[in-house]
Coordinates of C-alpha atoms and ligand atoms in Angstrom, one line a residue:
M623 CA 10.7 19.7 24.8
T624 CA 12.9 16.5 26.1
T625 CA 13.4 14.2 23.2
P626 CA 10.7 11.3 23.5
P627 CA 12.6 7.6 24.3
T628 CA 13.0 5.5 20.9
I629 CA 10.6 2.6 20.2
T630 CA 13.1 -0.3 19.3
T631 CA 11.1 -3.7 17.8
A632 CA 12.3 -6.1 15.8
L633 CA 10.7 -3.8 12.6
T634 CA 13.6 -1.9 13.4
E635 CA 16.4 -4.2 14.2
L636 CA 15.2 -5.9 11.1
T637 CA 14.9 -3.0 8.4
G638 CA 17.6 -0.6 10.0
V639 CA 14.6 2.4 10.1
D640 CA 14.9 4.3 13.6
H641 CA 11.1 4.1 14.0
P642 CA 8.5 1.2 14.1
I643 CA 6.6 3.0 11.3
V644 CA 5.8 2.3 8.0
Q645 CA 4.7 4.0 4.9
T646 CA 3.0 1.5 2.9
G647 CA 3.1 0.8 -0.8
M648 CA 0.2 2.9 -2.7
G649 CA -0.3 3.2 -6.8
W650 CA -0.1 6.0 -7.9
V651 CA 1.0 7.4 -4.6
A652 CA 4.5 6.1 -3.3
G653 CA 6.8 7.7 -5.4
A654 CA 10.0 8.8 -4.7
R655 CA 9.2 12.4 -2.8
L656 CA 7.3 10.6 -0.6
V657 CA 9.3 7.5 0.2
S658 CA 12.2 9.3 0.8
A659 CA 10.4 12.0 3.0
T660 CA 9.7 9.2 5.0
A661 CA 13.2 7.7 5.3
E662 CA 14.6 10.8 5.9
A663 CA 12.0 11.1 8.7
G664 CA 13.2 7.2 10.4
A665 CA 10.3 5.4 9.2
L666 CA 10.1 2.8 6.4
G667 CA 8.9 4.2 3.0
I668 CA 7.1 1.8 0.2
L669 CA 8.1 2.6 -3.0
A670 CA 4.5 1.0 -5.2
S671 CA 5.7 -0.3 -8.0
A672 CA 2.6 -1.7 -9.8
T673 CA 1.6 1.3 -11.5
M674 CA 5.3 1.6 -12.6
S675 CA 6.4 0.5 -15.7
Y676 CA 10.4 -1.7 -14.9
D677 CA 11.9 1.9 -16.4
E678 CA 10.4 4.1 -13.9
L679 CA 10.8 1.9 -11.1
E680 CA 14.8 2.3 -12.0
R681 CA 14.2 5.8 -12.4
A682 CA 12.4 6.2 -8.9
I683 CA 14.8 3.7 -7.2
L684 CA 17.1 6.5 -8.2
E685 CA 16.0 9.2 -7.3
V686 CA 14.6 8.2 -3.9
K687 CA 18.8 7.4 -3.5
E688 CA 20.0 10.1 -4.5
R689 CA 17.3 12.0 -1.9
T690 CA 18.2 9.9 0.9
D691 CA 21.1 7.7 2.1
K692 CA 18.3 6.0 4.6
P693 CA 16.8 2.4 3.6
F694 CA 14.1 1.9 2.0
G695 CA 11.4 -0.5 -0.2
V696 CA 9.5 -1.3 -2.7
N697 CA 6.3 -2.8 -3.0
L698 CA 6.0 -5.9 -5.9
R699 CA 3.4 -7.5 -7.1
S700 CA 4.1 -10.7 -7.8
D701 CA 1.9 -11.8 -10.8
A702 CA 3.6 -9.5 -12.8
A703 CA 4.8 -11.0 -16.0
D704 CA 8.2 -9.3 -15.4
A705 CA 8.3 -9.4 -12.0
P706 CA 12.0 -11.2 -12.0
A707 CA 13.6 -8.9 -13.6
R708 CA 12.0 -6.3 -11.2
V709 CA 13.6 -8.7 -7.9
D710 CA 16.5 -8.3 -10.2
L711 CA 16.1 -4.5 -9.8
L712 CA 15.7 -4.2 -6.7
I713 CA 19.1 -6.7 -5.8
R714 CA 21.5 -4.5 -8.1
H715 CA 20.6 -1.4 -6.7
G716 CA 21.0 -2.7 -3.0
V717 CA 16.5 -1.9 -1.7
K718 CA 16.6 -3.1 1.7
V719 CA 13.2 -4.8 1.8
A720 CA 10.4 -6.4 -0.6
S721 CA 6.7 -5.8 0.3
F722 CA 4.5 -7.8 -2.2
A723 CA 0.5 -7.0 -2.7
L724 CA -0.9 -9.8 -3.3
A725 CA 1.3 -13.4 -2.5
P726 CA 4.6 -14.1 -3.6
K727 CA 5.8 -16.5 -5.3
R728 CA 7.9 -18.6 -3.6
E729 CA 10.9 -18.5 -5.5
L730 CA 11.2 -15.2 -5.8
I731 CA 11.5 -14.7 -2.4
R732 CA 14.2 -16.9 -2.2
T733 CA 15.7 -14.9 -4.8
L734 CA 15.8 -12.6 -2.7
K735 CA 16.6 -13.7 0.6
D736 CA 20.0 -15.4 -0.7
N737 CA 20.9 -11.2 -2.1
G738 CA 20.2 -10.0 1.4
I739 CA 17.1 -8.1 0.9
V740 CA 14.0 -8.5 3.5
V741 CA 11.2 -9.7 2.2
V742 CA 7.9 -8.6 4.4
P743 CA 4.5 -9.5 2.1
S744 CA 1.7 -8.3 2.6
I745 CA -1.6 -10.9 3.7
G746 CA -5.4 -10.6 4.4
A747 CA -5.7 -13.7 6.3
V748 CA -4.4 -16.0 8.4
R749 CA -3.4 -19.2 6.4
H750 CA -1.6 -16.6 4.1
A751 CA 0.8 -15.3 7.1
E752 CA 1.7 -19.0 7.7
K753 CA 2.5 -20.1 3.9
V754 CA 4.3 -17.2 3.6
A755 CA 6.2 -18.0 6.7
E756 CA 7.3 -21.1 5.9
W757 CA 8.0 -20.4 2.6
G758 CA 10.7 -18.0 4.6
A759 CA 9.5 -14.5 4.8
D760 CA 11.2 -12.0 7.8
A761 CA 7.6 -10.8 8.5
V762 CA 4.4 -9.9 6.9
M763 CA 2.3 -6.4 7.5
V764 CA -1.1 -8.0 8.2
Q765 CA -4.0 -5.4 6.7
G766 CA -7.2 -5.6 8.2
G767 CA -10.7 -4.7 6.5
E768 CA -10.3 -1.2 7.9
G769 CA -7.9 -0.3 5.1
G770 CA -7.5 1.5 2.1
G771 CA -7.6 0.0 -1.1
H772 CA -8.4 -3.8 -2.0
T773 CA -8.8 -5.1 1.7
G774 CA -11.0 -7.9 3.4
S775 CA -13.7 -8.7 6.0
V776 CA -12.1 -8.9 8.9
P777 CA -10.9 -6.0 10.9
T778 CA -7.7 -5.5 12.1
S779 CA -8.4 -6.0 15.7
I780 CA -9.7 -9.0 15.2
L781 CA -7.1 -10.3 12.2
L782 CA -4.0 -8.6 14.0
P783 CA -4.4 -10.9 17.5
S784 CA -5.2 -14.1 15.2
V785 CA -2.2 -13.4 13.2
V786 CA 0.3 -12.7 16.1
A787 CA -0.6 -16.2 17.5
A788 CA -0.5 -18.3 14.3
V789 CA 3.0 -17.2 13.0
D790 CA 6.5 -16.9 14.4
I791 CA 7.9 -13.9 12.8
P792 CA 7.8 -10.6 12.7
V793 CA 4.1 -9.2 12.3
I794 CA 3.5 -5.2 11.4
A795 CA -0.3 -4.1 12.0
A796 CA -2.2 -2.0 9.1
G797 CA -5.3 -0.5 8.4
G798 CA -7.0 1.6 10.4
F799 CA -4.0 3.4 12.3
Q800 CA -2.9 7.3 11.9
D801 CA -1.5 8.4 15.4
G802 CA 0.9 7.3 18.6
R803 CA -2.3 5.3 20.7
G804 CA -2.9 3.2 17.2
L805 CA 0.9 2.5 17.5
A806 CA 0.9 1.2 21.5
A807 CA -2.2 -0.5 20.6
A808 CA -0.5 -2.1 17.5
L809 CA 2.4 -3.0 20.1
A810 CA 0.6 -4.0 23.1
Y811 CA -1.7 -7.2 20.6
G812 CA 2.3 -8.3 20.0
A813 CA 2.8 -6.6 16.9
V814 CA 6.4 -4.9 16.2
G815 CA 5.3 -2.4 14.5
I816 CA 2.2 0.1 12.0
G817 CA 1.8 0.0 8.3
M818 CA -0.3 3.7 7.2
G819 CA -1.7 4.4 3.3
T820 CA -3.9 6.6 3.7
R821 CA -2.5 8.7 7.0
F822 CA 1.2 9.2 4.6
L823 CA -1.3 10.3 1.2
L824 CA -2.1 13.0 3.8
T825 CA 0.3 14.1 4.5
S826 CA 2.6 17.2 2.5
D827 CA 5.6 15.3 1.2
S828 CA 3.0 13.3 -0.8
A829 CA 3.0 13.9 -4.3
V830 CA -1.0 13.7 -4.6
P831 CA -2.2 17.1 -6.1
D832 CA -3.7 19.4 -3.3
A833 CA -7.1 20.2 -4.4
I834 CA -7.5 15.9 -4.4
K835 CA -6.0 15.9 -0.5
K836 CA -8.8 18.4 0.9
R837 CA -11.3 16.4 -0.8
Y838 CA -10.1 13.5 1.1
L839 CA -9.7 15.6 4.2
G840 CA -14.4 16.5 4.1
F841 CA -14.8 12.3 4.2
G842 CA -16.4 11.4 7.7
L843 CA -15.8 7.9 9.4
D844 CA -18.8 7.0 6.9
G845 CA -17.1 8.2 4.2
T846 CA -15.4 5.0 2.7
V847 CA -17.3 1.7 0.7
V848 CA -16.3 -1.6 -0.5
T849 CA -16.9 -2.4 -3.7
T850 CA -16.2 -5.7 -5.9
K851 CA -17.6 -3.4 -9.0
A852 CA -14.3 -1.7 -9.8
D853 CA -11.6 -4.5 -10.1
G854 CA -13.6 -7.8 -9.0
M855 CA -11.6 -7.3 -5.7
P856 CA -12.9 -5.8 -2.7
H857 CA -11.9 -2.2 -2.8
R858 CA -12.0 0.5 -0.1
L859 CA -12.7 3.2 -1.7
L860 CA -14.2 7.0 -1.2
R861 CA -17.8 7.2 -0.8
T862 CA -18.2 9.6 -4.2
E863 CA -21.1 9.9 -6.1
Y864 CA -19.3 8.1 -8.7
V865 CA -19.0 5.1 -6.9
E866 CA -22.1 5.2 -5.3
E867 CA -23.9 4.9 -9.0
L868 CA -21.0 2.4 -9.3
E869 CA -22.5 0.1 -7.1
H870 CA -26.3 -0.1 -8.6
Q871 CA -24.9 0.1 -12.3
G872 CA -24.9 -3.3 -14.8
A873 CA -21.7 -4.5 -16.2
L874 CA -22.3 -3.6 -20.1
R875 CA -22.9 -0.4 -19.4
R876 CA -19.4 -0.3 -18.0
L877 CA -17.2 -1.5 -20.4
L878 CA -17.4 0.9 -23.2
P879 CA -15.2 3.5 -21.0
T880 CA -13.5 0.6 -19.8
L881 CA -12.3 -0.2 -23.0
R882 CA -11.5 3.1 -23.9
R883 CA -9.2 3.8 -20.2
S884 CA -7.4 0.6 -22.0
V885 CA -6.3 1.9 -24.5
R886 CA -5.4 4.5 -22.2
Y887 CA -3.4 2.6 -19.7
K888 CA -1.5 0.8 -22.0
E889 CA 0.3 3.6 -23.6
L890 CA 1.0 4.9 -20.0
S891 CA 2.1 2.0 -18.5
G892 CA 4.6 1.1 -21.4
L893 CA 3.4 -2.2 -21.4
S894 CA 2.7 -4.1 -24.6
W895 CA -0.2 -5.7 -25.6
P896 CA 0.9 -9.3 -25.0
A897 CA 2.6 -8.3 -21.6
L898 CA -0.9 -6.8 -20.8
A899 CA -2.7 -10.0 -21.7
R900 CA -0.5 -12.3 -20.0
D901 CA -0.8 -10.0 -17.0
A902 CA -4.1 -10.4 -17.6
L903 CA -4.3 -14.0 -17.9
S904 CA -2.3 -14.4 -15.0
M905 CA -4.8 -12.6 -12.9
K906 CA -7.3 -14.5 -14.8
K907 CA -6.6 -17.8 -13.5
A908 CA -5.5 -16.0 -10.0
T909 CA -8.6 -15.2 -9.3
G910 CA -10.7 -17.0 -11.7
R911 CA -12.7 -13.8 -12.7
S912 CA -15.0 -13.7 -16.0
W913 CA -13.6 -11.4 -19.4
G914 CA -16.2 -8.9 -18.1
Q915 CA -14.4 -8.8 -14.8
M916 CA -11.5 -8.3 -16.1
M917 CA -12.2 -5.3 -18.6
V918 CA -13.6 -3.8 -15.9
A919 CA -10.3 -4.4 -13.5
A920 CA -8.5 -3.0 -16.6
N921 CA -9.9 0.7 -16.2
T922 CA -9.3 0.8 -12.5
P923 CA -5.6 2.6 -12.8
M924 CA -6.6 5.4 -15.0
L925 CA -9.4 5.4 -12.6
L926 CA -7.4 6.3 -9.8
K927 CA -4.1 8.0 -11.8
A928 CA -7.2 11.0 -12.7
G929 CA -7.8 11.8 -8.8
L930 CA -4.1 11.2 -7.3
V931 CA -1.8 12.0 -10.2
D932 CA -3.7 14.3 -12.6
G933 CA -5.6 16.0 -9.7
D934 CA -8.9 15.7 -11.7
T935 CA -11.3 17.0 -8.5
G936 CA -14.5 15.4 -10.0
A937 CA -12.7 12.0 -10.8
G938 CA -14.5 9.7 -9.0
M939 CA -12.6 6.1 -7.2
L940 CA -10.3 7.6 -4.6
A941 CA -9.0 4.8 -3.1
A942 CA -8.4 5.3 1.1
G943 CA -9.1 3.6 4.5
Q944 CA -12.2 4.0 6.9
V945 CA -9.6 6.0 9.1
V946 CA -9.8 9.2 6.6
G947 CA -12.4 10.2 8.8
L948 CA -10.1 10.8 11.6
I949 CA -7.5 12.7 9.6
D950 CA -8.5 16.5 9.4
D951 CA -4.6 17.8 9.1
L952 CA -1.3 17.9 6.2
P953 CA 1.3 17.7 8.3
S954 CA 4.9 16.1 6.4
C955 CA 6.6 13.1 7.2
E956 CA 9.2 14.1 10.0
E957 CA 6.4 15.9 11.8
L958 CA 3.9 13.0 11.3
V959 CA 6.6 9.9 12.6
D960 CA 8.0 12.6 15.7
R961 CA 4.4 13.0 17.0
I962 CA 3.4 9.5 16.7
V963 CA 6.5 8.5 18.3
A964 CA 6.1 11.2 21.5
E965 CA 2.4 10.3 22.0
A966 CA 2.9 6.3 21.5
A967 CA 5.7 6.4 24.5
E968 CA 3.5 8.3 26.2
R969 CA 0.4 5.9 26.1
I970 CA 2.7 3.1 26.8
A971 CA 4.4 4.6 29.8
A972 CA 1.0 6.2 31.1
T973 CA -0.5 2.2 30.3
A974 CA 2.1 0.6 32.2
A975 CA 1.6 3.0 35.3
T976 CA -2.1 0.9 35.6
L977 CA 0.0 -1.7 36.4
R978 CA 0.3 -2.6 40.5
Ligands
FMN1677 C1 -4.7 5.1 -2.6 C2 -4.1 3.9 -2.0 C3 -3.5 3.4 -3.3 C4 -2.9 1.8 -2.4 N1 -2.2 0.7 -3.6 C5 -1.6 -0.4 -3.1 C6 -0.8 -1.3 -4.1 O1 -0.8 -0.5 -5.1 N2 -0.5 -2.0 -3.4 C7 -0.8 -2.3 -2.4 O2 -0.1 -3.6 -2.1 N3 -1.7 -1.8 -1.3 C8 -2.0 -0.9 -1.5 N4 -2.8 0.6 -0.9 C9 -2.9 -0.4 0.4 C10 -2.2 -0.1 1.6 O3 -0.4 -0.5 1.2 C11 -2.3 0.2 3.0 O4 -2.2 -1.9 3.2 C12 -3.4 0.3 3.4 O5 -3.8 1.6 2.9 C13 -2.9 0.5 4.9 O6 -4.4 1.2 5.8 P1 -4.7 2.5 6.0 O7 -5.5 3.2 4.5 O8 -6.1 2.8 7.4 O9 -3.5 3.2 6.8 C14 -3.7 1.4 -1.6 C15 -3.9 1.9 -0.4 C16 -4.3 3.4 -0.8 C17 -5.1 4.3 0.1

């Protein structure tokens, strides 16, 4: 077998990885094992820190550094009460890339950049891309509506070219990618690489229990649904019975189990009640949601954890992109990255050959 050509873009140059592929930060999923396997495969792995306490994040960073000396990133929530302390942690441990789940704060971008960290916020709208570009972000990751987890309504095929046209910084395409055709298409749109969540969750290197991975593989192209009933924000989840029910249940019936899980989440996250309340308050301010919706929002992390970490096959809340319907295997990160690069190179060559 001949070695496929390498694909070099502004993404590989900025971050020092071999291939223009990002394993995105996924709460409860993107831990040290997946991130280091992705890094070893030559792509950019991003630790998800929103579901980790500060100490857990530090342990995860140290574990990745033990397993690989390749570059990796950390996904941060800029509205978390301890966001500045987490930024210091990244600086102290020489983490290469910082990504942000929600709009980052200007001062955090400046501090990270002053310390040589590459800043790549995730955005779901053109105006957010323009704002973070103005604030000095090095690149943006655009997530189209087909993506898993919190998502918007504009599909990648429309949002990506809009953002590429609107900003001068490199744009990474996410939402709906799983193979080399997708990488070739994203590059043709003017992106510098692809970010994938669902596809990396469904690898043998992800720590999600096997029974849950098998469950994901059973869902087809219509196997996901976007609901605001989980935490008030549009959230793309597998179309389980629980989610179908949630869509039709009143707020009152959801309240009691919500309260119980909030107590459990507090224990698990290691956050104090004042810290949780501060997080909730800043989230409330940022989103304008009612306290009832905030309570349901507090429920969501525990429901996601039940499936993704504890392996409860009855768990009804599992974040997934529409692309789950195209996925039918569990390769290692290395197999996945190699085959995507080889297929993308083949597609680019085949496309170029149509030129006369
Ligand atoms: C299980 C799961 C958990 C996620 N958790 C987060 C998160 O904590 N922070 C974040 O910025 N994005 C999160 N996302 C979104 C992904 O990072 C990524 O943008 C998305 O999965 C891309 O779409 P795809 O699933 O079609 O590849 C999550 C997605 C999934 C599937």
